[in-house]
PDB file of N, CA and C in Angstrom:
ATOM      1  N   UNK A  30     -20.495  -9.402   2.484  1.00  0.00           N
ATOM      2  CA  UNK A  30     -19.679  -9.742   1.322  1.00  0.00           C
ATOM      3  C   UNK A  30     -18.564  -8.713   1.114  1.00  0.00           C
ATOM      4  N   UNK A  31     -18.495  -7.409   1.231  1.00  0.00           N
ATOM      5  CA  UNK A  31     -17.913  -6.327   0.957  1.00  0.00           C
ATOM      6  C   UNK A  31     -16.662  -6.410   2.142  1.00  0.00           C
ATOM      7  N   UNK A  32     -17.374  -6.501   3.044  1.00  0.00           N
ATOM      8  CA  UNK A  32     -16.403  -6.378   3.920  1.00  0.00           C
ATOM      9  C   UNK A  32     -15.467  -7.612   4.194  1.00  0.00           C
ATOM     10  N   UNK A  33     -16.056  -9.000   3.910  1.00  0.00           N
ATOM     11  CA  UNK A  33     -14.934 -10.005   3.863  1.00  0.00           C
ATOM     12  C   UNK A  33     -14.151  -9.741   2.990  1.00  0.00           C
ATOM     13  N   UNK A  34     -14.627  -9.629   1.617  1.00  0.00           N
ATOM     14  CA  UNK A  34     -13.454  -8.694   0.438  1.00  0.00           C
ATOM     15  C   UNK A  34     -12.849  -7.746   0.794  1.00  0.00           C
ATOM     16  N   UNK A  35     -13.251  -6.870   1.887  1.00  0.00           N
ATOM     17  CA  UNK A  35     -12.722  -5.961   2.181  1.00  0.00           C
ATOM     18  C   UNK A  35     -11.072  -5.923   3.304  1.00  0.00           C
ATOM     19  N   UNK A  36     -11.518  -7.067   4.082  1.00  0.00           N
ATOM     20  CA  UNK A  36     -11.068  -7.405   5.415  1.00  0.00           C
ATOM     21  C   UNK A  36      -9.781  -8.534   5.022  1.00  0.00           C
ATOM     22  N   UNK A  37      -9.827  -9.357   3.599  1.00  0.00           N
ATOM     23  CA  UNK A  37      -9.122 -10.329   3.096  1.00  0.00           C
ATOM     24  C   UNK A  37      -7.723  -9.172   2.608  1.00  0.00           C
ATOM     25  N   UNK A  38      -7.846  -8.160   2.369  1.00  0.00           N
ATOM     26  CA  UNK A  38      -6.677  -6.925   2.229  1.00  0.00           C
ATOM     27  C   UNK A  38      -5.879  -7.130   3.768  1.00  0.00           C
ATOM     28  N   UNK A  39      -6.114  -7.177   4.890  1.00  0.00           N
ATOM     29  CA  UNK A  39      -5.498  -7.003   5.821  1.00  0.00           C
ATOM     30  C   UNK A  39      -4.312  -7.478   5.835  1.00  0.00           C
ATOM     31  N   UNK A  40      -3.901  -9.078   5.808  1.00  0.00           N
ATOM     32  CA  UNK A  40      -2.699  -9.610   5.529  1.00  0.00           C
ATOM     33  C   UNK A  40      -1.730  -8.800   4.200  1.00  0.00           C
ATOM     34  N   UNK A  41      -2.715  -8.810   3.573  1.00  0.00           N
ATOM     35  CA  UNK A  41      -1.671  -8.069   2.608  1.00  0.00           C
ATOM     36  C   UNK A  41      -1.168  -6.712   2.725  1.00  0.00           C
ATOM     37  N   UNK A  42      -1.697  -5.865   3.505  1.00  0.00           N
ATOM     38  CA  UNK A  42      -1.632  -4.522   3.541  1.00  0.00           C
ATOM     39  C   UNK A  42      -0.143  -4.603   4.624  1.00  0.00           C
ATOM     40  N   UNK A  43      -1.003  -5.420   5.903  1.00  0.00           N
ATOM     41  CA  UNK A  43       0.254  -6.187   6.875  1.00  0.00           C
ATOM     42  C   UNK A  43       1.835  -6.118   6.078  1.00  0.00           C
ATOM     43  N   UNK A  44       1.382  -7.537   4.725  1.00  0.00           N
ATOM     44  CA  UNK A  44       2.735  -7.615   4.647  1.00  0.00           C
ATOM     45  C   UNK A  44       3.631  -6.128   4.363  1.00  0.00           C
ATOM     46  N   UNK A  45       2.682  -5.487   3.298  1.00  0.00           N
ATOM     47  CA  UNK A  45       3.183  -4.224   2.433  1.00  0.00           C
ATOM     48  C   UNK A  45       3.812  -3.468   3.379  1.00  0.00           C
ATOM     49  N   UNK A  46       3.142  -3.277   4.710  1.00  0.00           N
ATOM     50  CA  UNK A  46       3.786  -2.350   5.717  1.00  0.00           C
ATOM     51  C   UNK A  46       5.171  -2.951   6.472  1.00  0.00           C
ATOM     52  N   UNK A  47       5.458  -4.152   6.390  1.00  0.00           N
ATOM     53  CA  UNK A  47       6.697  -4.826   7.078  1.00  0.00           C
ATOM     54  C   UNK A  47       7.498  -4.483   6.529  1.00  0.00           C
ATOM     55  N   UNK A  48       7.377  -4.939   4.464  1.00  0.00           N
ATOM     56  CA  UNK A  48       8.496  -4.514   3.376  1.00  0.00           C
ATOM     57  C   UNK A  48       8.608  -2.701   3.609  1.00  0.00           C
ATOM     58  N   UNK A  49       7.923  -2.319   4.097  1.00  0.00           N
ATOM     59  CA  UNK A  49       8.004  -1.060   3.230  1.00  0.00           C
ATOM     60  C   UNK A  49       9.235  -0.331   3.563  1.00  0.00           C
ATOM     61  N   UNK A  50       9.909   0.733   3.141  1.00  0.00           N
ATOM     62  CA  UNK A  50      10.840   1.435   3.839  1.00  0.00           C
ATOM     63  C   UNK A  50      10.608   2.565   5.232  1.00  0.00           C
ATOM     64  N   UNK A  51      11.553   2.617   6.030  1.00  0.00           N
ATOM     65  CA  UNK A  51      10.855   3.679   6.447  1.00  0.00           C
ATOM     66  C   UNK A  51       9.867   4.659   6.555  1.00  0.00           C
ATOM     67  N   UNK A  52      10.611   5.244   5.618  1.00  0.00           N
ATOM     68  CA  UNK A  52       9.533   6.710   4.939  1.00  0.00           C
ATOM     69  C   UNK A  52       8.588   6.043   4.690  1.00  0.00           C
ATOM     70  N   UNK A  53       7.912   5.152   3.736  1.00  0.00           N
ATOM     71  CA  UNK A  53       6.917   4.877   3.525  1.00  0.00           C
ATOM     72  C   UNK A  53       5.910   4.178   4.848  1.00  0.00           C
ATOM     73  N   UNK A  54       6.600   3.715   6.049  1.00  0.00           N
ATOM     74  CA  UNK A  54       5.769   2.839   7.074  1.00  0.00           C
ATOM     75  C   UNK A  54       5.382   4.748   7.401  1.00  0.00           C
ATOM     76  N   UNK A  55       6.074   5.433   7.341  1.00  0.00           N
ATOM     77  CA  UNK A  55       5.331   6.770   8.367  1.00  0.00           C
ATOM     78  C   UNK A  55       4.566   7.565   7.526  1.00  0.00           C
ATOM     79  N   UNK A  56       4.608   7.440   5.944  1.00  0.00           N
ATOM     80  CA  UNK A  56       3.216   7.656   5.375  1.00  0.00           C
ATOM     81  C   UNK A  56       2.239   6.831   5.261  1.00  0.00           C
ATOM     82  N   UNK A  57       2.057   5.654   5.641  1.00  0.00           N
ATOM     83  CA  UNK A  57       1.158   4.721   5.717  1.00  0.00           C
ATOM     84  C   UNK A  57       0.559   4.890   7.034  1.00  0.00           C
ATOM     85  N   UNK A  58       1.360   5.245   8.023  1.00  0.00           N
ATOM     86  CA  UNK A  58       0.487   5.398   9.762  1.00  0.00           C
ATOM     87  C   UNK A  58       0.023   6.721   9.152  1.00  0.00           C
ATOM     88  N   UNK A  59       0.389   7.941   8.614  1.00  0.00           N
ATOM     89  CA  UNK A  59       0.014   9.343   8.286  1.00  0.00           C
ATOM     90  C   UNK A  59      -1.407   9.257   7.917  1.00  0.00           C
ATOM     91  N   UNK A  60      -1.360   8.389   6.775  1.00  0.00           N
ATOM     92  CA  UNK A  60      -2.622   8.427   5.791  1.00  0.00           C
ATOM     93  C   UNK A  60      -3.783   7.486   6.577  1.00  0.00           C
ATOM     94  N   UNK A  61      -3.472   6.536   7.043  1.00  0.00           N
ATOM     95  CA  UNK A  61      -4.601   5.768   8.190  1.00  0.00           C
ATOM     96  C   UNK A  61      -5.090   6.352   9.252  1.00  0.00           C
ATOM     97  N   UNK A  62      -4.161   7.751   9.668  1.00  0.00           N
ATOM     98  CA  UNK A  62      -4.475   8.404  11.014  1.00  0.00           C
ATOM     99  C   UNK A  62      -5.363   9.410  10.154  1.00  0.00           C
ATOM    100  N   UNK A  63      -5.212   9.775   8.737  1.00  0.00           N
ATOM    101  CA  UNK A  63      -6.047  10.838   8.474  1.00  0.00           C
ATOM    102  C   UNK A  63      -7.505  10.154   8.146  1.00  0.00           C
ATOM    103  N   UNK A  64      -7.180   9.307   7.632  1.00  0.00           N
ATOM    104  CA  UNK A  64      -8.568   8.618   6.950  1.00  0.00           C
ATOM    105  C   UNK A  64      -9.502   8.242   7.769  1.00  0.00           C
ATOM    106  N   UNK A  65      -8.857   7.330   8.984  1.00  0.00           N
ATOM    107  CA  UNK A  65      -9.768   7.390  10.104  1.00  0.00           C
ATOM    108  C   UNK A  65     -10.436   8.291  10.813  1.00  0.00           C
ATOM    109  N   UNK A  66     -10.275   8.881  10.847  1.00  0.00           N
ATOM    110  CA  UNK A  66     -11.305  10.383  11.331  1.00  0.00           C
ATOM    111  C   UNK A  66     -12.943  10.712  10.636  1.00  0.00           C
ATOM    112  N   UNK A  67     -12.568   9.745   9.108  1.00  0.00           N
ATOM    113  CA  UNK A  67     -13.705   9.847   7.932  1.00  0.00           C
ATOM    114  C   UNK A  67     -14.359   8.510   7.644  1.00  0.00           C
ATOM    115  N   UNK A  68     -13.276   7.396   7.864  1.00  0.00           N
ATOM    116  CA  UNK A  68     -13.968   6.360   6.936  1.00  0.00           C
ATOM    117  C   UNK A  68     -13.673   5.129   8.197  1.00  0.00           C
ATOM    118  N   UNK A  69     -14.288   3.914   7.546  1.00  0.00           N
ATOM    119  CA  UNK A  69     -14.188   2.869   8.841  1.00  0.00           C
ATOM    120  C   UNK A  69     -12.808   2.095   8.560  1.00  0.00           C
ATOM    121  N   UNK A  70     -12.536   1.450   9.091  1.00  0.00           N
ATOM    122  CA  UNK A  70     -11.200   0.469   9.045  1.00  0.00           C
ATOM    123  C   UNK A  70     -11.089  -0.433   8.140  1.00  0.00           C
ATOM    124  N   UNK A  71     -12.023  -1.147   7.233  1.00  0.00           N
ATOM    125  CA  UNK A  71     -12.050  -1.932   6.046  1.00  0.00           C
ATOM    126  C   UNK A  71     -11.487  -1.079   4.829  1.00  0.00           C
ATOM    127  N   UNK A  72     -12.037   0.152   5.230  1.00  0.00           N
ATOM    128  CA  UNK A  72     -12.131   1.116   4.052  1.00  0.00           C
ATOM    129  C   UNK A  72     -10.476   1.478   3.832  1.00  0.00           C
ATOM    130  N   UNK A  73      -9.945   1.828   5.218  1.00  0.00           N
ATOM    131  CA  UNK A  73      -8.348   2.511   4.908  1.00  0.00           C
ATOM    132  C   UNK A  73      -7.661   1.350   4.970  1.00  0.00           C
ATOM    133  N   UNK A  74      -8.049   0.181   5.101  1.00  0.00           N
ATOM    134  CA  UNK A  74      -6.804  -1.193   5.055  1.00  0.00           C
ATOM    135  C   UNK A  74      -7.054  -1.214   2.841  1.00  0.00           C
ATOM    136  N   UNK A  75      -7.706  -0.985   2.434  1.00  0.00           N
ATOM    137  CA  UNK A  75      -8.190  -1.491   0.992  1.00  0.00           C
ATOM    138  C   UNK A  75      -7.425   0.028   0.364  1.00  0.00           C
ATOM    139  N   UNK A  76      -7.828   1.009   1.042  1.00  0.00           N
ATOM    140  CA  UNK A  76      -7.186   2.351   0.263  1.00  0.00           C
ATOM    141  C   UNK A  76      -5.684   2.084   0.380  1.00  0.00           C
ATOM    142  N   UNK A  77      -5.424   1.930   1.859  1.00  0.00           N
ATOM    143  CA  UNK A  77      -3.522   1.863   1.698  1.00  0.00           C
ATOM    144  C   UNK A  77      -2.942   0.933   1.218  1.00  0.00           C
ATOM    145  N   UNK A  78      -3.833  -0.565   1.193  1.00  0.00           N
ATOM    146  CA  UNK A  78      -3.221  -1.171   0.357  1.00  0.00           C
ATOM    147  C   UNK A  78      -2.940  -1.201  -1.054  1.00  0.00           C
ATOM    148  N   UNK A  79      -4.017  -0.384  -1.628  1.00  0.00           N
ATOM    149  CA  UNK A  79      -4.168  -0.115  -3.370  1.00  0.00           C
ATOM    150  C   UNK A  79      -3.108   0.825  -3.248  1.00  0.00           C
ATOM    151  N   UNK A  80      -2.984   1.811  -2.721  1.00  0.00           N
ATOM    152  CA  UNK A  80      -1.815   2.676  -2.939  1.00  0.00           C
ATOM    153  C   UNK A  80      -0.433   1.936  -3.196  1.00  0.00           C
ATOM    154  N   UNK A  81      -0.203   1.373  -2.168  1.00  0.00           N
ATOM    155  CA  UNK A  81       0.914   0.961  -2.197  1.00  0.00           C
ATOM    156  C   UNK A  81       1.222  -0.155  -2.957  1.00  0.00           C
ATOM    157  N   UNK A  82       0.480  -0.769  -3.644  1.00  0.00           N
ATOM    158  CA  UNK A  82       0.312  -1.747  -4.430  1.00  0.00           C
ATOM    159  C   UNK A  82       0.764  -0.975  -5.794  1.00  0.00           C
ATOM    160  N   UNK A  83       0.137   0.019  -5.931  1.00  0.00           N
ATOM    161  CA  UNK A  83       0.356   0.614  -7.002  1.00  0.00           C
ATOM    162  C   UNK A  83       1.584   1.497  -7.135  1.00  0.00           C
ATOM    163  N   UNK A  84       2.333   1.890  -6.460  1.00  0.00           N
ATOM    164  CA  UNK A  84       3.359   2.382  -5.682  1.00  0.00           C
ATOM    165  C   UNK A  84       4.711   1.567  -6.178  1.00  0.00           C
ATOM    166  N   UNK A  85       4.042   0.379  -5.747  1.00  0.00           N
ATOM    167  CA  UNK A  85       5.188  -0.883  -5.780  1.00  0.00           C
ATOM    168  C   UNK A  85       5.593  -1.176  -7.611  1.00  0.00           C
ATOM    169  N   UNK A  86       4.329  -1.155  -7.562  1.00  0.00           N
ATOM    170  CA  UNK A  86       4.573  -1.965  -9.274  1.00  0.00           C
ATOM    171  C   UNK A  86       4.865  -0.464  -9.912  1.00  0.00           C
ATOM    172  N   UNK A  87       5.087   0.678  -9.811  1.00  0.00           N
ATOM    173  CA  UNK A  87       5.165   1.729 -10.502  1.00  0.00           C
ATOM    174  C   UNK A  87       7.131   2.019 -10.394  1.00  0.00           C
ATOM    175  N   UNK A  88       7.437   1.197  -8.521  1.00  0.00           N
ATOM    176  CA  UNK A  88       8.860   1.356  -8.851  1.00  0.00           C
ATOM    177  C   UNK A  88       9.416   0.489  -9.814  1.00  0.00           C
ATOM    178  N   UNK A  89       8.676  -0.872  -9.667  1.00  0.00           N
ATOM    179  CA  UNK A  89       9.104  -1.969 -10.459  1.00  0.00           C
ATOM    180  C   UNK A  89       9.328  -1.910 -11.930  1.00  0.00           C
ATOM    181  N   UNK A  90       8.537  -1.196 -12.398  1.00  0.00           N
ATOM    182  CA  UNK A  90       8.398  -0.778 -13.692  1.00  0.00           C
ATOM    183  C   UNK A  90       9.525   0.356 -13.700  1.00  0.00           C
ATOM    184  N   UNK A  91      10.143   1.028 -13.267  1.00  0.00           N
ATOM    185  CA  UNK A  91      11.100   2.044 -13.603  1.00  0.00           C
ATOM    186  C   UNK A  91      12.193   1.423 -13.370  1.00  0.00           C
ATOM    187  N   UNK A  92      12.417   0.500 -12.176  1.00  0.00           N
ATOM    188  CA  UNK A  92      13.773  -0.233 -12.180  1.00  0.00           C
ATOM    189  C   UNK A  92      14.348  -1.576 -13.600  1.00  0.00           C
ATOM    190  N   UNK A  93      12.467  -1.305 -14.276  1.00  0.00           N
ATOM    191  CA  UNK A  93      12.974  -2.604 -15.392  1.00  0.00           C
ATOM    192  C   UNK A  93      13.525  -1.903 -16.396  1.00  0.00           C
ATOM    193  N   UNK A  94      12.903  -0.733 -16.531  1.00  0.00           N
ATOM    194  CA  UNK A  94      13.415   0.687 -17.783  1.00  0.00           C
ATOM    195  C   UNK A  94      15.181   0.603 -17.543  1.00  0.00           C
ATOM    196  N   UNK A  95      15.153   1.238 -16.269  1.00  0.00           N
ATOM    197  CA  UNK A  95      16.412   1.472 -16.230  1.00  0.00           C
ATOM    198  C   UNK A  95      17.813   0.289 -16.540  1.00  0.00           C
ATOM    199  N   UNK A  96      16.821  -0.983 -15.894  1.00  0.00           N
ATOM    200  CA  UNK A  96      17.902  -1.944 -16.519  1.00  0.00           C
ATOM    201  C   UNK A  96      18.093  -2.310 -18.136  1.00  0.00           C
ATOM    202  N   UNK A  97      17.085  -1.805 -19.073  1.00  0.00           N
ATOM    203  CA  UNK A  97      16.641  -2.106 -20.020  1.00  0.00           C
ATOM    204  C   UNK A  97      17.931  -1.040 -21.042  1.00  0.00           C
ATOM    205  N   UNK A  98      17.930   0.478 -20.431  1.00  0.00           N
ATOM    206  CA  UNK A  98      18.745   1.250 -21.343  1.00  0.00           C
ATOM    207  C   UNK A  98      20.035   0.660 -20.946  1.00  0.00           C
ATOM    208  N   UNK A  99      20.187   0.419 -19.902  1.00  0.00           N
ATOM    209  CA  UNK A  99      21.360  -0.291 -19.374  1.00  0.00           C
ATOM    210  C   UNK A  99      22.017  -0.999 -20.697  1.00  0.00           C
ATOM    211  N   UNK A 100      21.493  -2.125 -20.885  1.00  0.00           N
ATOM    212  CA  UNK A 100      21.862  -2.858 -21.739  1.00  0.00           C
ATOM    213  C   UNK A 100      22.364  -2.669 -23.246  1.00  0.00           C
TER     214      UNK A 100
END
């Protein structure tokens, strides 16, 4: 069960890494090359994807601020 929940992150993590920018695709190989050494592969597809998930919506939220004083 854990791990189909776990393993259903893949596509998404996928997409996150296509969008991502540069810099961010070479902290995403960084942090999977470190993690793997410790944890199994379900585990760092679900960690990098929460990161960057959270990442995302944290720029999103500052680009709405900024359009907001804008106005």
């Amino acid at each position: 069960m854990v791990v189909s929940l776990l393993s259903a992150f893949a596509p998404l993590s996928i997409a996150i890494f296509m969008k991502a920018r540069r810099k961010d695709q070479m902290s995403i190989l960084l942090l999977m090359t470190i993690l793997k050494k410790h944890y199994n592969t379900h585990f760092i597809i679900f960690v990098t994807t929460f990161i960057f998930l959270l990442k995302s919506a944290q720029a999103n939220s500052l680009s709405c601020n900024v359009q907001k004083c804008r106005n």
